[in-house]
Amino acid sequence: MPLILAIESSCDETAAAVCVDGKILSNIIATQKIHAQYGGVVPELASRAHMQHIVPVVDAALKAANRTLHEMDAIAFTQAPGLIGALLVGAQFAKSLSLALDKPLIAVHHMQAHVLANLIADQKPAFPFLCLTVSGGHTQIVVCNSPTDMKVIGKTIDDAAGEAFDKTAKILGLPYPGGPLIDTYAKMGNPAAYKFPEPNIAGLDFSFSGLKTSILYFLQNAGSSLLFKEVFTASEEERRKFIENNLADICASVQARIVSILLNKLKKAADQTGIKYICIAGGVSANSGLRKELALMGEKNGWNVFIPAFEYCTDNAAMIAITAYYKFLEKDFADLAISPSAKAEW
Ligand code: KG4
Ligand code: ZN
């Protein structure tokens, strides 16, 4: 007790998971491939794909957990933030199940769930812990005092870290989502080949839009000595050749800068709060450069570092289930009149 079915549909993954007593029994994800050809997620297509996937995905999660719908003690869903049309599919499905089964409904905040993915493994961080949450839509530093008490102490003022990866990939002519591809090429390149500028942002906030612009100028000048200036010297052909011949070094250098921007702020947050339990979460926490550098920084600073298993880093329903479990313990149930929300601060 309790046995919870959780549904995630905030973006382009239709996912369902079952957990008992905070232990994950199943975690099923249907990734929508259709968006790759458009270079980004198309909201209307995402909603339609969720409609197609949701029944088989929930079925598969129940089967893999070896449980039936009628055994569930609660139904959980991602309420915010996300694409509104995508969220509506999961919300409506969960509400209908809750009504039909006469079981409580639990509304989960997607970003809180990313943080609590760190509580899935047996080895859990102690409270309070710091979490760097880095995804396609968000970049945040969160102080987590308990599973239901969190505070954002730093956030991006423009692009998210995942967006910086994806936009760089797009400029380089790589398909969406480009983050994992940049990671792959970066492993073969020299991170010190090109030095992209680090933004000078006060406090614990982040900025990535300047980096994107400097990459754009750098490529438009085909890596000439003018580097980051808005003087376009290269022809289309020269630019294409430059990218082709230096792809690994460009990816490694961009990745190194994104990672250093993230970790410098995380170090500042750890110093300011004195917290030694440090976690990461969100799709970008799958990045091998970030994982490696965080481990090194943790060793140097005496931190206890926690990184969720790969499958719990990118969007998934197991993180929704674990969050719902802690809400269930506090009897924090949602009204059936609840509706999803595209934006949600907390
Ligand atoms: O958390 P997530 O799955 O979805 C959102 O809630 O946004 O994060 C997706 C983001 C994308 O921007 C994707 O490019 C990035 O995570 N990502 C990566 C890697 N794997 C996923 N970025 C860099 N390196 C990776 N290995
Ligand atoms: Zn996410």
Coordinates of N, CA and C in Angstrom, one line a residue, residues 5-163:
L5 N -1.1 4.3 -10.1 CA -0.9 4.4 -11.5 C -0.6 5.9 -11.9
A6 N 0.5 6.1 -12.6 CA 0.9 7.5 -12.9 C 1.0 7.7 -14.4
I7 N 0.5 8.8 -14.9 CA 0.5 9.1 -16.3 C 1.3 10.4 -16.6
E8 N 2.1 10.4 -17.6 CA 2.9 11.6 -18.0 C 2.7 11.9 -19.5
S9 N 2.2 13.2 -19.8 CA 2.0 13.5 -21.2 C 2.3 15.0 -21.4
S10 N 3.3 15.5 -20.8 CA 3.5 17.0 -20.9 C 4.1 17.5 -22.2
C11 N 4.8 16.6 -22.8 CA 5.5 17.0 -24.1 C 5.4 16.0 -25.2
D12 N 6.5 15.3 -25.5 CA 6.4 14.4 -26.6 C 6.6 12.9 -26.2
E13 N 6.5 12.6 -24.9 CA 6.5 11.2 -24.5 C 5.2 10.9 -23.8
T14 N 4.6 9.8 -24.3 CA 3.4 9.3 -23.5 C 3.9 8.2 -22.6
A15 N 3.7 8.4 -21.3 CA 4.4 7.5 -20.3 C 3.4 7.1 -19.2
A16 N 3.6 5.8 -18.7 CA 2.8 5.4 -17.6 C 3.7 4.5 -16.7
A17 N 3.4 4.6 -15.4 CA 4.2 3.8 -14.5 C 3.3 3.3 -13.3
V18 N 3.7 2.2 -12.7 CA 3.0 1.8 -11.5 C 4.0 1.7 -10.4
C19 N 3.6 2.2 -9.2 CA 4.5 2.1 -8.0 C 3.7 1.6 -6.8
V20 N 4.4 0.8 -6.0 CA 3.8 0.4 -4.7 C 4.8 0.8 -3.6
D21 N 4.2 1.6 -2.6 CA 5.0 2.0 -1.5 C 6.3 2.8 -1.9
G22 N 6.2 3.5 -3.0 CA 7.3 4.3 -3.5 C 8.3 3.4 -4.2
K23 N 8.0 2.2 -4.5 CA 8.9 1.4 -5.3 C 8.3 1.2 -6.7
I24 N 9.1 1.5 -7.7 CA 8.6 1.4 -9.1 C 8.5 0.0 -9.6
L25 N 7.3 -0.4 -10.0 CA 7.1 -1.7 -10.5 C 7.2 -1.8 -12.0
S26 N 6.8 -0.7 -12.7 CA 6.9 -0.6 -14.2 C 7.0 0.8 -14.6
N27 N 7.6 1.0 -15.8 CA 7.9 2.3 -16.3 C 7.9 2.2 -17.8
I28 N 6.8 2.6 -18.5 CA 6.7 2.4 -19.9 C 6.7 3.8 -20.6
I29 N 7.4 3.9 -21.7 CA 7.5 5.2 -22.4 C 7.3 5.0 -23.9
A30 N 6.4 5.7 -24.5 CA 6.3 5.7 -26.0 C 6.8 7.1 -26.5
T31 N 7.9 7.1 -27.2 CA 8.5 8.3 -27.7 C 7.9 8.6 -29.0
Q32 N 7.5 9.9 -29.2 CA 6.9 10.3 -30.5 C 8.0 10.6 -31.5
K33 N 8.1 9.7 -32.5 CA 9.2 10.0 -33.5 C 8.9 11.0 -34.5
I34 N 7.6 11.3 -34.6 CA 7.1 12.1 -35.7 C 7.7 13.6 -35.8
H35 N 8.1 14.0 -34.6 CA 8.6 15.4 -34.5 C 10.0 15.7 -35.1
A36 N 10.8 14.6 -35.2 CA 12.2 14.7 -35.7 C 12.2 15.4 -37.1
Q37 N 11.3 15.1 -38.0 CA 11.3 15.7 -39.3 C 11.0 17.2 -39.3
Y38 N 10.4 17.7 -38.2 CA 10.1 19.1 -38.1 C 11.1 19.9 -37.4
G39 N 12.1 19.3 -36.8 CA 13.2 20.0 -36.1 C 12.7 20.5 -34.7
G40 N 11.6 20.0 -34.2 CA 11.1 20.4 -32.9 C 9.7 19.8 -32.6
V41 N 9.3 19.9 -31.4 CA 8.0 19.3 -31.1 C 6.8 20.1 -31.7
V42 N 5.9 19.5 -32.4 CA 4.8 20.2 -33.0 C 3.6 19.9 -32.1
P43 N 3.1 20.9 -31.3 CA 2.1 20.6 -30.3 C 0.9 19.8 -30.7
E44 N 0.3 20.2 -31.9 CA -0.9 19.5 -32.4 C -0.6 18.0 -32.6
L45 N 0.5 17.8 -33.2 CA 0.9 16.4 -33.5 C 1.2 15.6 -32.2
A46 N 1.7 16.3 -31.2 CA 2.0 15.6 -29.9 C 0.7 15.2 -29.3
S47 N -0.4 16.1 -29.3 CA -1.7 15.7 -28.7 C -2.3 14.5 -29.4
R48 N -2.2 14.5 -30.7 CA -2.8 13.4 -31.4 C -2.1 12.1 -31.1
A49 N -0.7 12.2 -31.0 CA 0.0 11.0 -30.7 C -0.3 10.5 -29.3
H50 N -0.4 11.4 -28.4 CA -0.8 11.0 -27.0 C -2.1 10.2 -27.0
M51 N -3.1 10.7 -27.8 CA -4.4 10.1 -28.0 C -4.2 8.6 -28.4
Q52 N -3.3 8.4 -29.4 CA -3.1 7.1 -29.9 C -2.4 6.2 -28.9
H53 N -1.4 6.7 -28.2 CA -0.6 5.9 -27.3 C -1.1 5.6 -26.0
I54 N -2.0 6.5 -25.4 CA -2.2 6.4 -24.0 C -2.8 5.1 -23.5
V55 N -3.8 4.5 -24.3 CA -4.4 3.3 -23.8 C -3.4 2.1 -23.9
P56 N -2.7 1.9 -25.0 CA -1.6 0.8 -25.0 C -0.5 1.1 -23.9
V57 N -0.1 2.3 -23.7 CA 1.0 2.6 -22.8 C 0.5 2.2 -21.3
V58 N -0.7 2.6 -21.0 CA -1.2 2.3 -19.6 C -1.4 0.8 -19.5
D59 N -1.9 0.2 -20.5 CA -2.1 -1.3 -20.5 C -0.7 -2.0 -20.2
A60 N 0.3 -1.5 -21.0 CA 1.6 -2.1 -20.9 C 2.2 -1.9 -19.5
A61 N 2.0 -0.7 -18.9 CA 2.5 -0.4 -17.5 C 1.8 -1.4 -16.5
L62 N 0.5 -1.6 -16.6 CA -0.2 -2.5 -15.7 C 0.3 -3.9 -15.9
K63 N 0.5 -4.3 -17.1 CA 0.9 -5.7 -17.4 C 2.3 -5.9 -16.9
A64 N 3.2 -5.0 -17.1 CA 4.6 -5.1 -16.7 C 4.7 -5.2 -15.2
A65 N 3.7 -4.5 -14.5 CA 3.7 -4.5 -13.0 C 3.0 -5.7 -12.5
N66 N 2.3 -6.4 -13.4 CA 1.5 -7.6 -13.0 C 0.4 -7.2 -12.1
R67 N -0.3 -6.1 -12.4 CA -1.4 -5.6 -11.6 C -2.5 -5.2 -12.5
T68 N -3.7 -5.1 -11.9 CA -4.9 -4.6 -12.7 C -5.3 -3.2 -12.3
L69 N -6.1 -2.6 -13.1 CA -6.6 -1.3 -12.8 C -7.3 -1.2 -11.5
H70 N -8.1 -2.3 -11.3 CA -9.0 -2.2 -10.1 C -8.2 -2.3 -8.8
E71 N -7.0 -2.7 -8.8 CA -6.1 -2.8 -7.6 C -5.6 -1.4 -7.2
M72 N -5.6 -0.5 -8.1 CA -5.0 0.8 -7.9 C -5.7 1.6 -6.7
D73 N -4.8 2.2 -5.9 CA -5.3 3.0 -4.8 C -5.5 4.5 -5.2
A74 N -4.8 4.9 -6.2 CA -4.9 6.3 -6.7 C -4.4 6.4 -8.1
I75 N -4.9 7.4 -8.8 CA -4.4 7.7 -10.2 C -3.8 9.1 -10.2
A76 N -2.5 9.1 -10.7 CA -1.8 10.4 -10.8 C -1.5 10.8 -12.2
F77 N -1.4 12.1 -12.4 CA -1.1 12.6 -13.7 C -0.3 13.9 -13.6
T78 N 0.4 14.3 -14.7 CA 1.2 15.5 -14.8 C 0.2 16.7 -15.1
Q79 N 0.1 17.6 -14.1 CA -0.9 18.7 -14.3 C -0.3 19.9 -14.9
A80 N 1.1 20.1 -14.7 CA 1.8 21.3 -15.2 C 3.2 21.1 -15.0
P81 N 4.1 21.9 -15.7 CA 3.8 22.7 -16.9 C 4.0 21.8 -18.1
G82 N 3.7 22.3 -19.3 CA 3.9 21.5 -20.5 C 3.0 22.1 -21.6
L83 N 2.9 21.4 -22.7 CA 2.1 21.8 -23.9 C 0.6 21.5 -23.4
I84 N -0.2 22.5 -23.5 CA -1.5 22.4 -23.0 C -2.3 21.2 -23.6
G85 N -2.3 21.1 -24.9 CA -3.0 20.1 -25.6 C -2.5 18.7 -25.2
A86 N -1.2 18.6 -25.0 CA -0.6 17.3 -24.6 C -1.0 17.0 -23.1
L87 N -1.0 18.0 -22.3 CA -1.4 17.8 -20.9 C -2.8 17.3 -20.7
L88 N -3.7 17.9 -21.6 CA -5.1 17.7 -21.5 C -5.4 16.2 -21.7
V89 N -4.6 15.5 -22.6 CA -4.9 14.1 -22.9 C -4.7 13.3 -21.6
G90 N -3.5 13.5 -21.0 CA -3.2 12.7 -19.8 C -4.2 13.0 -18.6
A91 N -4.5 14.3 -18.5 CA -5.3 14.8 -17.4 C -6.7 14.2 -17.6
Q92 N -7.3 14.3 -18.8 CA -8.6 13.8 -19.0 C -8.7 12.3 -18.8
F93 N -7.6 11.6 -19.2 CA -7.6 10.1 -19.1 C -7.6 9.8 -17.6
A94 N -6.7 10.4 -16.8 CA -6.6 10.2 -15.4 C -7.8 10.5 -14.6
K95 N -8.5 11.6 -15.0 CA -9.7 12.0 -14.3 C -10.8 11.0 -14.6
S96 N -10.9 10.5 -15.8 CA -11.9 9.5 -16.1 C -11.7 8.2 -15.4
L97 N -10.4 7.8 -15.3 CA -10.1 6.6 -14.5 C -10.5 6.8 -13.0
S98 N -10.1 7.9 -12.5 CA -10.4 8.2 -11.1 C -11.9 8.2 -10.8
L99 N -12.7 8.7 -11.7 CA -14.1 8.8 -11.6 C -14.7 7.4 -11.7
A100 N -14.3 6.6 -12.7 CA -14.8 5.3 -13.0 C -14.5 4.3 -11.8
L101 N -13.2 4.4 -11.3 CA -12.8 3.5 -10.3 C -13.1 4.0 -8.9
D102 N -13.5 5.2 -8.8 CA -13.8 5.9 -7.5 C -12.6 5.8 -6.6
K103 N -11.5 6.2 -7.2 CA -10.2 6.3 -6.4 C -9.6 7.7 -6.5
P104 N -8.9 8.2 -5.5 CA -8.4 9.6 -5.5 C -7.5 9.9 -6.7
L105 N -7.6 11.2 -7.1 CA -6.8 11.7 -8.2 C -5.6 12.5 -7.6
I106 N -4.4 12.4 -8.1 CA -3.3 13.1 -7.6 C -2.7 13.9 -8.8
A107 N -2.6 15.3 -8.6 CA -2.0 16.1 -9.6 C -0.6 16.4 -9.3
V108 N 0.3 16.2 -10.3 CA 1.7 16.3 -10.0 C 2.4 17.4 -10.9
H109 N 3.3 18.2 -10.3 CA 4.0 19.2 -11.0 C 5.2 18.5 -11.7
H110 N 5.3 18.7 -13.0 CA 6.4 18.0 -13.7 C 7.8 18.3 -13.2
M111 N 8.1 19.5 -12.9 CA 9.4 19.9 -12.4 C 9.7 19.4 -11.1
Q112 N 8.7 19.3 -10.2 CA 9.0 18.7 -8.9 C 9.2 17.2 -9.0
A113 N 8.5 16.6 -10.0 CA 8.7 15.2 -10.2 C 10.2 14.9 -10.7
H114 N 10.7 15.8 -11.6 CA 12.1 15.6 -12.1 C 13.0 15.6 -10.9
V115 N 12.8 16.5 -9.9 CA 13.7 16.6 -8.7 C 13.5 15.2 -7.9
L116 N 12.3 14.8 -7.7 CA 12.1 13.6 -6.9 C 12.5 12.3 -7.6
A117 N 12.8 12.4 -8.9 CA 13.4 11.2 -9.5 C 14.6 10.7 -8.7
N118 N 15.2 11.6 -8.0 CA 16.4 11.2 -7.2 C 16.0 10.4 -6.0
L119 N 14.7 10.2 -5.7 CA 14.3 9.4 -4.5 C 13.8 8.0 -5.0
I120 N 14.0 7.7 -6.3 CA 13.6 6.4 -6.8 C 14.5 5.3 -6.4
A121 N 15.8 5.6 -6.5 CA 16.8 4.5 -6.2 C 16.9 4.2 -4.7
D122 N 17.4 3.1 -4.3 CA 17.5 2.7 -2.9 C 18.4 3.7 -2.1
Q123 N 19.5 4.1 -2.8 CA 20.4 5.1 -2.2 C 19.8 6.5 -2.4
K124 N 19.2 7.1 -1.4 CA 18.6 8.4 -1.5 C 19.4 9.5 -0.9
P125 N 19.3 10.7 -1.4 CA 19.9 11.9 -0.8 C 19.2 12.2 0.5
A126 N 19.9 12.8 1.5 CA 19.3 13.2 2.7 C 18.8 14.6 2.5
F127 N 17.8 15.1 3.3 CA 17.3 16.4 3.2 C 18.0 17.3 4.2
P128 N 18.2 18.6 3.8 CA 17.8 19.2 2.5 C 18.9 18.8 1.5
F129 N 18.4 18.7 0.2 CA 19.4 18.5 -0.9 C 19.2 19.6 -1.9
L130 N 20.3 19.8 -2.7 CA 20.2 20.8 -3.8 C 20.0 20.0 -5.1
C131 N 19.1 20.5 -6.0 CA 19.0 19.8 -7.3 C 19.1 20.7 -8.4
L132 N 20.0 20.4 -9.4 CA 20.1 21.2 -10.6 C 19.2 20.5 -11.6
T133 N 18.1 21.1 -11.9 CA 17.1 20.5 -12.9 C 17.3 21.1 -14.3
V134 N 17.7 20.3 -15.2 CA 18.1 20.8 -16.5 C 17.3 20.0 -17.6
S135 N 16.4 20.7 -18.2 CA 15.6 19.9 -19.2 C 15.4 20.8 -20.5
G136 N 14.6 20.4 -21.4 CA 14.4 21.1 -22.7 C 13.7 22.5 -22.4
G137 N 12.9 22.5 -21.4 CA 12.2 23.8 -21.1 C 12.6 24.5 -19.9
H138 N 13.4 23.9 -19.0 CA 13.7 24.5 -17.7 C 15.2 24.3 -17.3
T139 N 15.7 25.3 -16.6 CA 17.0 25.2 -15.9 C 16.8 25.8 -14.5
Q140 N 16.9 25.0 -13.5 CA 16.6 25.5 -12.2 C 17.6 24.9 -11.2
I141 N 17.8 25.7 -10.1 CA 18.5 25.1 -8.9 C 17.4 25.2 -7.8
V142 N 17.1 24.0 -7.3 CA 16.1 23.8 -6.3 C 16.6 23.4 -4.9
V143 N 16.1 24.0 -3.8 CA 16.4 23.4 -2.5 C 15.3 22.6 -2.2
C144 N 15.5 21.3 -1.9 CA 14.5 20.4 -1.5 C 14.6 20.0 0.0
N145 N 13.6 20.6 0.8 CA 13.6 20.4 2.2 C 13.0 19.1 2.6
S146 N 12.0 18.7 1.8 CA 11.3 17.4 2.0 C 10.6 17.1 0.7
P147 N 10.0 15.9 0.5 CA 9.4 15.6 -0.8 C 8.3 16.6 -1.2
T148 N 7.7 17.2 -0.3 CA 6.6 18.2 -0.6 C 7.0 19.6 -0.3
D149 N 8.2 19.9 0.0 CA 8.6 21.3 0.3 C 9.9 21.6 -0.5
M150 N 9.7 22.3 -1.6 CA 10.9 22.7 -2.4 C 10.8 24.2 -2.8
K151 N 12.0 24.7 -3.0 CA 12.0 26.2 -3.4 C 13.0 26.4 -4.5
V152 N 12.6 27.1 -5.6 CA 13.6 27.4 -6.7 C 14.4 28.6 -6.2
I153 N 15.8 28.4 -6.2 CA 16.6 29.5 -5.8 C 17.4 30.1 -7.0
G154 N 17.4 29.5 -8.1 CA 18.0 30.0 -9.3 C 17.3 29.4 -10.6
K155 N 17.2 30.3 -11.6 CA 16.6 29.8 -12.8 C 17.1 30.5 -14.1
T156 N 16.8 30.0 -15.2 CA 17.3 30.7 -16.4 C 16.4 31.9 -16.7
I157 N 17.1 33.0 -17.2 CA 16.3 34.2 -17.5 C 16.0 34.2 -19.0
D158 N 16.4 33.2 -19.8 CA 16.1 33.1 -21.2 C 15.9 31.6 -21.6
D159 N 16.9 31.1 -22.4 CA 16.8 29.7 -22.9 C 17.1 28.7 -21.7
A160 N 16.6 27.5 -21.9 CA 17.0 26.4 -21.0 C 18.2 25.7 -21.5
A161 N 18.9 25.0 -20.6 CA 20.1 24.3 -21.0 C 19.9 23.3 -22.2
G162 N 18.7 22.6 -22.1 CA 18.4 21.7 -23.2 C 18.2 22.4 -24.5
E163 N 17.6 23.6 -24.4 CA 17.3 24.4 -25.6 C 18.7 24.8 -26.2

